[in-house]
Amino acid sequence: LFTNGILLGSVYALIGVGLSLVFGIVGITNLAHGEFVILGAYASTFLASAWGVDPIVTLVVTVPFMFVLGYLLQSTLLNHAMDRGSEPTLLVTFRLSIILQDAMLLAFSVDAQHTPSPYASAIIALGDLEISALNIVLFAISICCVCLLTLFLHKTYLGRAIRAVSDDQEVAMLSGINVHRVYAVAMGISMATAAVAGLCVGMKWTFYPSSGGQYLLTAFIVVVLGGLGSIPGTLLAGLAFGMAQVFGGANYGLMISYIAMLAVLAIRPHRSNGH
């Protein structure tokens, strides 16, 4: 159970890390994040079927595509909405979630979808322990994605600029950093991680055009528990959420997570900028 909880929790962490990044840097709650995850799932499913390749290969297309889409979305729409306040920005992301959900419904119908993988039924035996090969693959993808994002934020000039904007926007502007460009890059990275999360969701579970709300809620729980804007915290919270799901079951696990989230909001209602 412990192993399954860790493996499952890594996927939850990946779902939440994009939302955490946008909240910590741009300062908005992206209500369309769940739809972006599902869009990534549909894209990987379609490309894998059309090309006849391992779904992981589709990331070479979906990740750059989602990054560019996020960059353009932030630079052409959300930056202008942010200049008018937080409420218009929240409404814009809410409308985006509705538009994306309706668009996916028209394009893919209401039928359940699943991303087939060549190792979906394979089992790896480690002594007396038997682990699904798919879970190990998803764990590796999730951890690699989170680690690469952390290295990018700490070891690159652009990553340090992103952290500077997160810490103090005014000082960053005085240092010559183009804040709006940083916001656009952050949204692009967030959507790129959503593409990877969508791949994992599609290979792990069935999904529908209306599944975005479920994964937005998952991301929000993980982000709040881990500290708003903290990527390492999001990873730990995702692992804890996975453990709660495995040990508490679908119903009790969610209840435990909701109670923990409310406790965190009551005790520490401020945003953390730690990365």
PDB file of C-alpha atoms in Angstrom:
ATOM      1  CA  LEU A   1       0.000   0.000   0.000  1.00  0.00           C
ATOM      2  CA  PHE A   2       2.807   2.399   0.865  1.00  0.00           C
ATOM      3  CA  THR A   3       4.469   1.829  -2.517  1.00  0.00           C
ATOM      4  CA  ASN A   4       1.180   2.289  -4.393  1.00  0.00           C
ATOM      5  CA  GLY A   5       0.521   5.498  -2.473  1.00  0.00           C
ATOM      6  CA  ILE A   6       3.911   6.929  -3.434  1.00  0.00           C
ATOM      7  CA  LEU A   7       3.503   5.963  -7.085  1.00  0.00           C
ATOM      8  CA  LEU A   8      -0.018   7.418  -7.250  1.00  0.00           C
ATOM      9  CA  GLY A   9       0.992  10.544  -5.350  1.00  0.00           C
ATOM     10  CA  SER A  10       3.692  11.409  -7.871  1.00  0.00           C
ATOM     11  CA  VAL A  11       1.009  11.775 -10.559  1.00  0.00           C
ATOM     12  CA  TYR A  12      -1.065  14.003  -8.262  1.00  0.00           C
ATOM     13  CA  ALA A  13       2.013  16.144  -7.666  1.00  0.00           C
ATOM     14  CA  LEU A  14       2.538  16.523 -11.406  1.00  0.00           C
ATOM     15  CA  ILE A  15      -1.100  17.566 -11.839  1.00  0.00           C
ATOM     16  CA  GLY A  16      -0.676  20.237  -9.163  1.00  0.00           C
ATOM     17  CA  VAL A  17       2.761  21.606 -10.032  1.00  0.00           C
ATOM     18  CA  GLY A  18       1.564  23.648 -13.031  1.00  0.00           C
ATOM     19  CA  LEU A  19      -1.147  25.330 -10.968  1.00  0.00           C
ATOM     20  CA  SER A  20       1.358  25.968  -8.177  1.00  0.00           C
ATOM     21  CA  LEU A  21       3.797  27.589 -10.600  1.00  0.00           C
ATOM     22  CA  VAL A  22       1.214  29.986 -12.015  1.00  0.00           C
ATOM     23  CA  PHE A  23      -0.143  30.911  -8.597  1.00  0.00           C
ATOM     24  CA  GLY A  24       3.293  31.444  -7.098  1.00  0.00           C
ATOM     25  CA  ILE A  25       4.645  33.560  -9.957  1.00  0.00           C
ATOM     26  CA  VAL A  26       1.753  35.126 -11.843  1.00  0.00           C
ATOM     27  CA  GLY A  27      -0.481  35.330  -8.789  1.00  0.00           C
ATOM     28  CA  ILE A  28      -3.661  33.974 -10.380  1.00  0.00           C
ATOM     29  CA  THR A  29      -5.702  30.839  -9.801  1.00  0.00           C
ATOM     30  CA  ASN A  30      -6.067  29.275 -13.230  1.00  0.00           C
ATOM     31  CA  LEU A  31      -9.544  27.735 -13.222  1.00  0.00           C
ATOM     32  CA  ALA A  32      -8.865  26.231 -16.668  1.00  0.00           C
ATOM     33  CA  HIS A  33      -5.927  24.151 -15.415  1.00  0.00           C
ATOM     34  CA  GLY A  34      -7.989  20.957 -15.263  1.00  0.00           C
ATOM     35  CA  GLU A  35      -9.150  21.434 -18.852  1.00  0.00           C
ATOM     36  CA  PHE A  36      -5.540  21.935 -19.962  1.00  0.00           C
ATOM     37  CA  VAL A  37      -4.653  18.589 -18.345  1.00  0.00           C
ATOM     38  CA  ILE A  38      -7.517  16.871 -20.176  1.00  0.00           C
ATOM     39  CA  LEU A  39      -6.540  18.612 -23.421  1.00  0.00           C
ATOM     40  CA  GLY A  40      -3.065  17.120 -23.000  1.00  0.00           C
ATOM     41  CA  ALA A  41      -4.635  13.699 -22.433  1.00  0.00           C
ATOM     42  CA  TYR A  42      -6.718  13.957 -25.610  1.00  0.00           C
ATOM     43  CA  ALA A  43      -3.744  15.205 -27.635  1.00  0.00           C
ATOM     44  CA  SER A  44      -1.510  12.316 -26.544  1.00  0.00           C
ATOM     45  CA  THR A  45      -4.282   9.779 -27.140  1.00  0.00           C
ATOM     46  CA  PHE A  46      -5.000  11.099 -30.643  1.00  0.00           C
ATOM     47  CA  LEU A  47      -1.348  11.301 -31.687  1.00  0.00           C
ATOM     48  CA  ALA A  48      -0.439   7.885 -30.263  1.00  0.00           C
ATOM     49  CA  SER A  49      -3.328   6.324 -32.153  1.00  0.00           C
ATOM     50  CA  ALA A  50      -2.597   8.201 -35.390  1.00  0.00           C
ATOM     51  CA  TRP A  51       1.141   7.484 -35.368  1.00  0.00           C
ATOM     52  CA  GLY A  52       1.024   4.034 -33.793  1.00  0.00           C
ATOM     53  CA  VAL A  53       3.739   4.928 -31.249  1.00  0.00           C
ATOM     54  CA  ASP A  54       4.262   4.736 -27.510  1.00  0.00           C
ATOM     55  CA  PRO A  55       2.227   7.588 -25.942  1.00  0.00           C
ATOM     56  CA  ILE A  56       5.378   8.961 -24.293  1.00  0.00           C
ATOM     57  CA  VAL A  57       6.738   9.809 -27.756  1.00  0.00           C
ATOM     58  CA  THR A  58       3.836  12.231 -28.270  1.00  0.00           C
ATOM     59  CA  LEU A  59       5.359  14.548 -25.667  1.00  0.00           C
ATOM     60  CA  VAL A  60       7.774  15.826 -28.325  1.00  0.00           C
ATOM     61  CA  VAL A  61       4.733  17.496 -29.906  1.00  0.00           C
ATOM     62  CA  THR A  62       2.308  18.134 -27.041  1.00  0.00           C
ATOM     63  CA  VAL A  63       4.802  19.795 -24.673  1.00  0.00           C
ATOM     64  CA  PRO A  64       6.073  22.455 -27.147  1.00  0.00           C
ATOM     65  CA  PHE A  65       2.527  22.999 -28.465  1.00  0.00           C
ATOM     66  CA  MET A  66       1.095  23.574 -24.989  1.00  0.00           C
ATOM     67  CA  PHE A  67       4.018  25.820 -24.036  1.00  0.00           C
ATOM     68  CA  VAL A  68       3.428  28.061 -27.064  1.00  0.00           C
ATOM     69  CA  LEU A  69      -0.323  28.061 -26.425  1.00  0.00           C
ATOM     70  CA  GLY A  70       0.203  29.083 -22.799  1.00  0.00           C
ATOM     71  CA  TYR A  71       2.726  31.777 -23.730  1.00  0.00           C
ATOM     72  CA  LEU A  72       0.344  33.294 -26.292  1.00  0.00           C
ATOM     73  CA  LEU A  73      -2.634  33.004 -23.965  1.00  0.00           C
ATOM     74  CA  GLN A  74      -0.856  34.882 -21.181  1.00  0.00           C
ATOM     75  CA  SER A  75       0.744  37.542 -23.378  1.00  0.00           C
ATOM     76  CA  THR A  76      -2.333  38.334 -25.462  1.00  0.00           C
ATOM     77  CA  LEU A  77      -5.208  37.835 -23.007  1.00  0.00           C
ATOM     78  CA  LEU A  78      -4.393  37.235 -19.360  1.00  0.00           C
ATOM     79  CA  ASN A  79      -1.807  40.012 -18.993  1.00  0.00           C
ATOM     80  CA  HIS A  80      -4.416  42.538 -20.133  1.00  0.00           C
ATOM     81  CA  ALA A  81      -6.999  41.058 -17.781  1.00  0.00           C
ATOM     82  CA  MET A  82      -4.536  41.239 -14.883  1.00  0.00           C
ATOM     83  CA  ASP A  83      -4.095  44.974 -15.460  1.00  0.00           C
ATOM     84  CA  ARG A  84      -7.795  45.349 -14.587  1.00  0.00           C
ATOM     85  CA  GLY A  85      -7.608  43.347 -11.350  1.00  0.00           C
ATOM     86  CA  SER A  86      -7.809  39.807 -10.030  1.00  0.00           C
ATOM     87  CA  GLU A  87     -11.558  39.363 -10.514  1.00  0.00           C
ATOM     88  CA  PRO A  88     -11.533  39.870 -14.317  1.00  0.00           C
ATOM     89  CA  THR A  89      -8.592  37.461 -14.581  1.00  0.00           C
ATOM     90  CA  LEU A  90     -10.445  34.815 -12.590  1.00  0.00           C
ATOM     91  CA  LEU A  91     -13.501  35.237 -14.820  1.00  0.00           C
ATOM     92  CA  VAL A  92     -11.355  34.912 -17.942  1.00  0.00           C
ATOM     93  CA  THR A  93      -9.869  31.595 -16.779  1.00  0.00           C
ATOM     94  CA  PHE A  94     -13.358  30.383 -15.821  1.00  0.00           C
ATOM     95  CA  ARG A  95     -14.658  31.206 -19.293  1.00  0.00           C
ATOM     96  CA  LEU A  96     -11.638  29.508 -20.828  1.00  0.00           C
ATOM     97  CA  SER A  97     -12.460  26.333 -18.911  1.00  0.00           C
ATOM     98  CA  ILE A  98     -16.025  26.369 -20.287  1.00  0.00           C
ATOM     99  CA  ILE A  99     -14.847  27.051 -23.855  1.00  0.00           C
ATOM    100  CA  LEU A 100     -12.250  24.261 -23.713  1.00  0.00           C
ATOM    101  CA  GLN A 101     -14.731  21.804 -22.239  1.00  0.00           C
ATOM    102  CA  ASP A 102     -17.305  22.541 -24.952  1.00  0.00           C
ATOM    103  CA  ALA A 103     -14.645  22.394 -27.678  1.00  0.00           C
ATOM    104  CA  MET A 104     -13.414  18.979 -26.497  1.00  0.00           C
ATOM    105  CA  LEU A 105     -17.014  17.771 -26.281  1.00  0.00           C
ATOM    106  CA  LEU A 106     -17.604  18.760 -29.921  1.00  0.00           C
ATOM    107  CA  ALA A 107     -14.293  17.329 -31.106  1.00  0.00           C
ATOM    108  CA  PHE A 108     -14.191  14.051 -29.171  1.00  0.00           C
ATOM    109  CA  SER A 109     -17.824  13.382 -28.076  1.00  0.00           C
ATOM    110  CA  VAL A 110     -18.882  12.320 -24.574  1.00  0.00           C
ATOM    111  CA  ASP A 111     -17.421   8.819 -24.846  1.00  0.00           C
ATOM    112  CA  ALA A 112     -14.848   7.727 -22.299  1.00  0.00           C
ATOM    113  CA  GLN A 113     -11.260   7.788 -23.563  1.00  0.00           C
ATOM    114  CA  HIS A 114      -8.122   6.012 -22.435  1.00  0.00           C
ATOM    115  CA  THR A 115      -4.545   6.241 -23.695  1.00  0.00           C
ATOM    116  CA  PRO A 116      -3.360   2.702 -24.494  1.00  0.00           C
ATOM    117  CA  SER A 117       0.202   1.842 -23.506  1.00  0.00           C
ATOM    118  CA  PRO A 118       2.276  -1.263 -24.274  1.00  0.00           C
ATOM    119  CA  TYR A 119       3.042  -1.860 -20.586  1.00  0.00           C
ATOM    120  CA  ALA A 120      -0.433  -1.283 -19.130  1.00  0.00           C
ATOM    121  CA  SER A 121      -0.788  -4.888 -17.967  1.00  0.00           C
ATOM    122  CA  ALA A 122       2.885  -5.659 -17.284  1.00  0.00           C
ATOM    123  CA  ILE A 123       3.950  -6.504 -13.730  1.00  0.00           C
ATOM    124  CA  ILE A 124       7.431  -6.103 -12.273  1.00  0.00           C
ATOM    125  CA  ALA A 125       8.335  -8.423  -9.411  1.00  0.00           C
ATOM    126  CA  LEU A 126      10.726  -7.111  -6.755  1.00  0.00           C
ATOM    127  CA  GLY A 127      11.091 -10.047  -4.406  1.00  0.00           C
ATOM    128  CA  ASP A 128       7.655 -10.606  -2.886  1.00  0.00           C
ATOM    129  CA  LEU A 129       6.488  -7.204  -4.094  1.00  0.00           C
ATOM    130  CA  GLU A 130       4.653  -6.947  -7.421  1.00  0.00           C
ATOM    131  CA  ILE A 131       4.346  -3.488  -8.938  1.00  0.00           C
ATOM    132  CA  SER A 132       2.564  -2.382 -12.082  1.00  0.00           C
ATOM    133  CA  ALA A 133       5.068  -1.376 -14.760  1.00  0.00           C
ATOM    134  CA  LEU A 134       2.722   1.451 -15.750  1.00  0.00           C
ATOM    135  CA  ASN A 135       2.847   2.921 -12.241  1.00  0.00           C
ATOM    136  CA  ILE A 136       6.650   2.838 -12.281  1.00  0.00           C
ATOM    137  CA  VAL A 137       6.731   4.571 -15.679  1.00  0.00           C
ATOM    138  CA  LEU A 138       4.310   7.270 -14.503  1.00  0.00           C
ATOM    139  CA  PHE A 139       6.332   7.745 -11.319  1.00  0.00           C
ATOM    140  CA  ALA A 140       9.535   8.182 -13.345  1.00  0.00           C
ATOM    141  CA  ILE A 141       7.866  10.682 -15.696  1.00  0.00           C
ATOM    142  CA  SER A 142       6.408  12.710 -12.825  1.00  0.00           C
ATOM    143  CA  ILE A 143       9.591  12.861 -10.753  1.00  0.00           C
ATOM    144  CA  CYS A 144      11.732  13.716 -13.782  1.00  0.00           C
ATOM    145  CA  CYS A 145       9.374  16.523 -14.751  1.00  0.00           C
ATOM    146  CA  VAL A 146       9.337  18.025 -11.254  1.00  0.00           C
ATOM    147  CA  CYS A 147      13.131  17.722 -10.895  1.00  0.00           C
ATOM    148  CA  LEU A 148      13.777  19.295 -14.310  1.00  0.00           C
ATOM    149  CA  LEU A 149      11.461  22.172 -13.460  1.00  0.00           C
ATOM    150  CA  THR A 150      13.215  22.717 -10.126  1.00  0.00           C
ATOM    151  CA  LEU A 151      16.640  22.694 -11.804  1.00  0.00           C
ATOM    152  CA  PHE A 152      15.396  25.142 -14.437  1.00  0.00           C
ATOM    153  CA  LEU A 153      14.152  27.575 -11.785  1.00  0.00           C
ATOM    154  CA  HIS A 154      17.414  27.458  -9.821  1.00  0.00           C
ATOM    155  CA  LYS A 155      20.132  27.006 -12.445  1.00  0.00           C
ATOM    156  CA  THR A 156      19.107  29.137 -15.440  1.00  0.00           C
ATOM    157  CA  TYR A 157      18.986  32.895 -15.910  1.00  0.00           C
ATOM    158  CA  LEU A 158      15.337  32.789 -16.952  1.00  0.00           C
ATOM    159  CA  GLY A 159      14.516  30.564 -14.006  1.00  0.00           C
ATOM    160  CA  ARG A 160      16.156  33.010 -11.601  1.00  0.00           C
ATOM    161  CA  ALA A 161      14.232  35.850 -13.274  1.00  0.00           C
ATOM    162  CA  ILE A 162      11.010  33.936 -12.687  1.00  0.00           C
ATOM    163  CA  ARG A 163      11.871  33.465  -9.008  1.00  0.00           C
ATOM    164  CA  ALA A 164      12.801  37.138  -8.705  1.00  0.00           C
ATOM    165  CA  VAL A 165       9.404  38.190 -10.042  1.00  0.00           C
ATOM    166  CA  SER A 166       7.761  35.768  -7.634  1.00  0.00           C
ATOM    167  CA  ASP A 167       9.668  37.221  -4.664  1.00  0.00           C
ATOM    168  CA  ASP A 168       9.222  40.926  -5.452  1.00  0.00           C
ATOM    169  CA  GLN A 169       7.713  42.177  -8.695  1.00  0.00           C
ATOM    170  CA  GLU A 170       8.698  45.828  -8.230  1.00  0.00           C
ATOM    171  CA  VAL A 171      12.354  45.060  -7.479  1.00  0.00           C
ATOM    172  CA  ALA A 172      12.442  42.704 -10.463  1.00  0.00           C
ATOM    173  CA  MET A 173      11.121  45.474 -12.718  1.00  0.00           C
ATOM    174  CA  LEU A 174      13.765  47.882 -11.412  1.00  0.00           C
ATOM    175  CA  SER A 175      16.385  45.242 -12.238  1.00  0.00           C
ATOM    176  CA  GLY A 176      15.328  45.328 -15.881  1.00  0.00           C
ATOM    177  CA  ILE A 177      13.238  42.144 -15.930  1.00  0.00           C
ATOM    178  CA  ASN A 178      10.283  42.160 -18.322  1.00  0.00           C
ATOM    179  CA  VAL A 179       7.583  41.029 -15.908  1.00  0.00           C
ATOM    180  CA  HIS A 180       4.906  40.417 -18.540  1.00  0.00           C
ATOM    181  CA  ARG A 181       7.298  38.201 -20.493  1.00  0.00           C
ATOM    182  CA  VAL A 182       8.112  36.266 -17.332  1.00  0.00           C
ATOM    183  CA  TYR A 183       4.393  35.778 -16.720  1.00  0.00           C
ATOM    184  CA  ALA A 184       3.984  34.431 -20.268  1.00  0.00           C
ATOM    185  CA  VAL A 185       6.899  32.016 -19.856  1.00  0.00           C
ATOM    186  CA  ALA A 186       5.501  30.822 -16.509  1.00  0.00           C
ATOM    187  CA  MET A 187       2.104  30.136 -18.064  1.00  0.00           C
ATOM    188  CA  GLY A 188       3.794  28.334 -20.956  1.00  0.00           C
ATOM    189  CA  ILE A 189       5.725  26.114 -18.538  1.00  0.00           C
ATOM    190  CA  SER A 190       2.553  25.494 -16.538  1.00  0.00           C
ATOM    191  CA  MET A 191       0.722  24.307 -19.636  1.00  0.00           C
ATOM    192  CA  ALA A 192       3.701  22.220 -20.739  1.00  0.00           C
ATOM    193  CA  THR A 193       3.572  20.395 -17.391  1.00  0.00           C
ATOM    194  CA  ALA A 194      -0.194  20.032 -17.878  1.00  0.00           C
ATOM    195  CA  ALA A 195       0.547  18.238 -21.163  1.00  0.00           C
ATOM    196  CA  VAL A 196       2.779  15.760 -19.311  1.00  0.00           C
ATOM    197  CA  ALA A 197       0.179  15.399 -16.554  1.00  0.00           C
ATOM    198  CA  GLY A 198      -2.469  14.769 -19.205  1.00  0.00           C
ATOM    199  CA  LEU A 199      -0.391  11.953 -20.665  1.00  0.00           C
ATOM    200  CA  CYS A 200      -0.131  10.352 -17.215  1.00  0.00           C
ATOM    201  CA  VAL A 201      -3.846  10.815 -16.538  1.00  0.00           C
ATOM    202  CA  GLY A 202      -4.763   9.293 -19.898  1.00  0.00           C
ATOM    203  CA  MET A 203      -2.581   6.227 -19.366  1.00  0.00           C
ATOM    204  CA  LYS A 204      -3.721   5.753 -15.758  1.00  0.00           C
ATOM    205  CA  TRP A 205      -7.472   6.491 -15.887  1.00  0.00           C
ATOM    206  CA  THR A 206     -10.345   6.971 -18.317  1.00  0.00           C
ATOM    207  CA  PHE A 207     -11.330  10.573 -18.960  1.00  0.00           C
ATOM    208  CA  TYR A 208     -14.085  12.676 -20.512  1.00  0.00           C
ATOM    209  CA  PRO A 209     -14.327  16.274 -21.770  1.00  0.00           C
ATOM    210  CA  SER A 210     -15.943  17.114 -18.424  1.00  0.00           C
ATOM    211  CA  SER A 211     -13.154  15.570 -16.308  1.00  0.00           C
ATOM    212  CA  GLY A 212     -11.239  18.840 -15.938  1.00  0.00           C
ATOM    213  CA  GLY A 213     -13.051  19.918 -12.781  1.00  0.00           C
ATOM    214  CA  GLN A 214     -12.001  16.734 -11.003  1.00  0.00           C
ATOM    215  CA  TYR A 215      -8.326  17.346 -11.721  1.00  0.00           C
ATOM    216  CA  LEU A 216      -8.567  21.063 -10.930  1.00  0.00           C
ATOM    217  CA  LEU A 217      -9.840  20.078  -7.479  1.00  0.00           C
ATOM    218  CA  THR A 218      -7.001  17.566  -7.105  1.00  0.00           C
ATOM    219  CA  ALA A 219      -4.454  20.208  -8.128  1.00  0.00           C
ATOM    220  CA  PHE A 220      -5.938  22.766  -5.749  1.00  0.00           C
ATOM    221  CA  ILE A 221      -5.824  20.375  -2.788  1.00  0.00           C
ATOM    222  CA  VAL A 222      -2.205  19.449  -3.510  1.00  0.00           C
ATOM    223  CA  VAL A 223      -1.135  23.067  -4.002  1.00  0.00           C
ATOM    224  CA  VAL A 224      -2.802  24.290  -0.812  1.00  0.00           C
ATOM    225  CA  LEU A 225      -1.380  21.439   1.262  1.00  0.00           C
ATOM    226  CA  GLY A 226       2.090  21.922  -0.200  1.00  0.00           C
ATOM    227  CA  GLY A 227       2.208  25.692   0.162  1.00  0.00           C
ATOM    228  CA  LEU A 228       0.987  28.012  -2.556  1.00  0.00           C
ATOM    229  CA  GLY A 229       3.813  28.525  -5.032  1.00  0.00           C
ATOM    230  CA  SER A 230       6.137  25.872  -3.572  1.00  0.00           C
ATOM    231  CA  ILE A 231       7.167  23.183  -6.047  1.00  0.00           C
ATOM    232  CA  PRO A 232       8.958  20.915  -3.506  1.00  0.00           C
ATOM    233  CA  GLY A 233       5.967  21.360  -1.194  1.00  0.00           C
ATOM    234  CA  THR A 234       3.614  20.418  -4.016  1.00  0.00           C
ATOM    235  CA  LEU A 235       5.593  17.231  -4.613  1.00  0.00           C
ATOM    236  CA  LEU A 236       5.429  16.249  -0.945  1.00  0.00           C
ATOM    237  CA  ALA A 237       1.735  17.118  -0.753  1.00  0.00           C
ATOM    238  CA  GLY A 238       1.029  15.049  -3.856  1.00  0.00           C
ATOM    239  CA  LEU A 239       2.743  12.056  -2.293  1.00  0.00           C
ATOM    240  CA  ALA A 240       0.759  12.580   0.925  1.00  0.00           C
ATOM    241  CA  PHE A 241      -2.477  12.855  -1.072  1.00  0.00           C
ATOM    242  CA  GLY A 242      -1.667   9.605  -2.841  1.00  0.00           C
ATOM    243  CA  MET A 243      -1.044   7.909   0.500  1.00  0.00           C
ATOM    244  CA  ALA A 244      -4.383   9.197   1.800  1.00  0.00           C
ATOM    245  CA  GLN A 245      -6.144   7.854  -1.297  1.00  0.00           C
ATOM    246  CA  VAL A 246      -4.592   4.401  -0.928  1.00  0.00           C
ATOM    247  CA  PHE A 247      -4.975   3.982   2.840  1.00  0.00           C
ATOM    248  CA  GLY A 248      -8.295   5.832   3.199  1.00  0.00           C
ATOM    249  CA  GLY A 249      -9.950   4.654   0.008  1.00  0.00           C
ATOM    250  CA  ALA A 250     -11.643   6.876  -2.571  1.00  0.00           C
ATOM    251  CA  ASN A 251     -14.177   8.379  -0.137  1.00  0.00           C
ATOM    252  CA  TYR A 252     -12.250   8.565   3.142  1.00  0.00           C
ATOM    253  CA  GLY A 253      -9.057   9.586   1.343  1.00  0.00           C
ATOM    254  CA  LEU A 254     -10.799  12.615  -0.165  1.00  0.00           C
ATOM    255  CA  MET A 255     -12.399  13.474   3.165  1.00  0.00           C
ATOM    256  CA  ILE A 256      -9.013  13.382   4.912  1.00  0.00           C
ATOM    257  CA  SER A 257      -7.561  15.612   2.189  1.00  0.00           C
ATOM    258  CA  TYR A 258     -10.423  18.120   2.448  1.00  0.00           C
ATOM    259  CA  ILE A 259     -10.045  18.356   6.218  1.00  0.00           C
ATOM    260  CA  ALA A 260      -6.285  18.843   5.898  1.00  0.00           C
ATOM    261  CA  MET A 261      -6.781  21.529   3.229  1.00  0.00           C
ATOM    262  CA  LEU A 262      -9.274  23.443   5.403  1.00  0.00           C
ATOM    263  CA  ALA A 263      -6.889  23.213   8.358  1.00  0.00           C
ATOM    264  CA  VAL A 264      -4.022  24.603   6.272  1.00  0.00           C
ATOM    265  CA  LEU A 265      -6.195  27.453   4.979  1.00  0.00           C
ATOM    266  CA  ALA A 266      -7.281  28.279   8.529  1.00  0.00           C
ATOM    267  CA  ILE A 267      -3.789  28.146  10.026  1.00  0.00           C
ATOM    268  CA  ARG A 268      -1.710  29.493   7.123  1.00  0.00           C
ATOM    269  CA  PRO A 269      -3.961  31.478   4.756  1.00  0.00           C
ATOM    270  CA  HIS A 270      -1.098  33.311   3.030  1.00  0.00           C
ATOM    271  CA  ARG A 271       0.820  32.442  -0.112  1.00  0.00           C
ATOM    272  CA  SER A 272       4.236  30.863   0.028  1.00  0.00           C
ATOM    273  CA  ASN A 273       6.767  31.909  -2.570  1.00  0.00           C
ATOM    274  CA  GLY A 274       9.228  29.151  -1.859  1.00  0.00           C
ATOM    275  CA  HIS A 275      10.502  27.124  -4.819  1.00  0.00           C
TER     276      HIS A 275
END
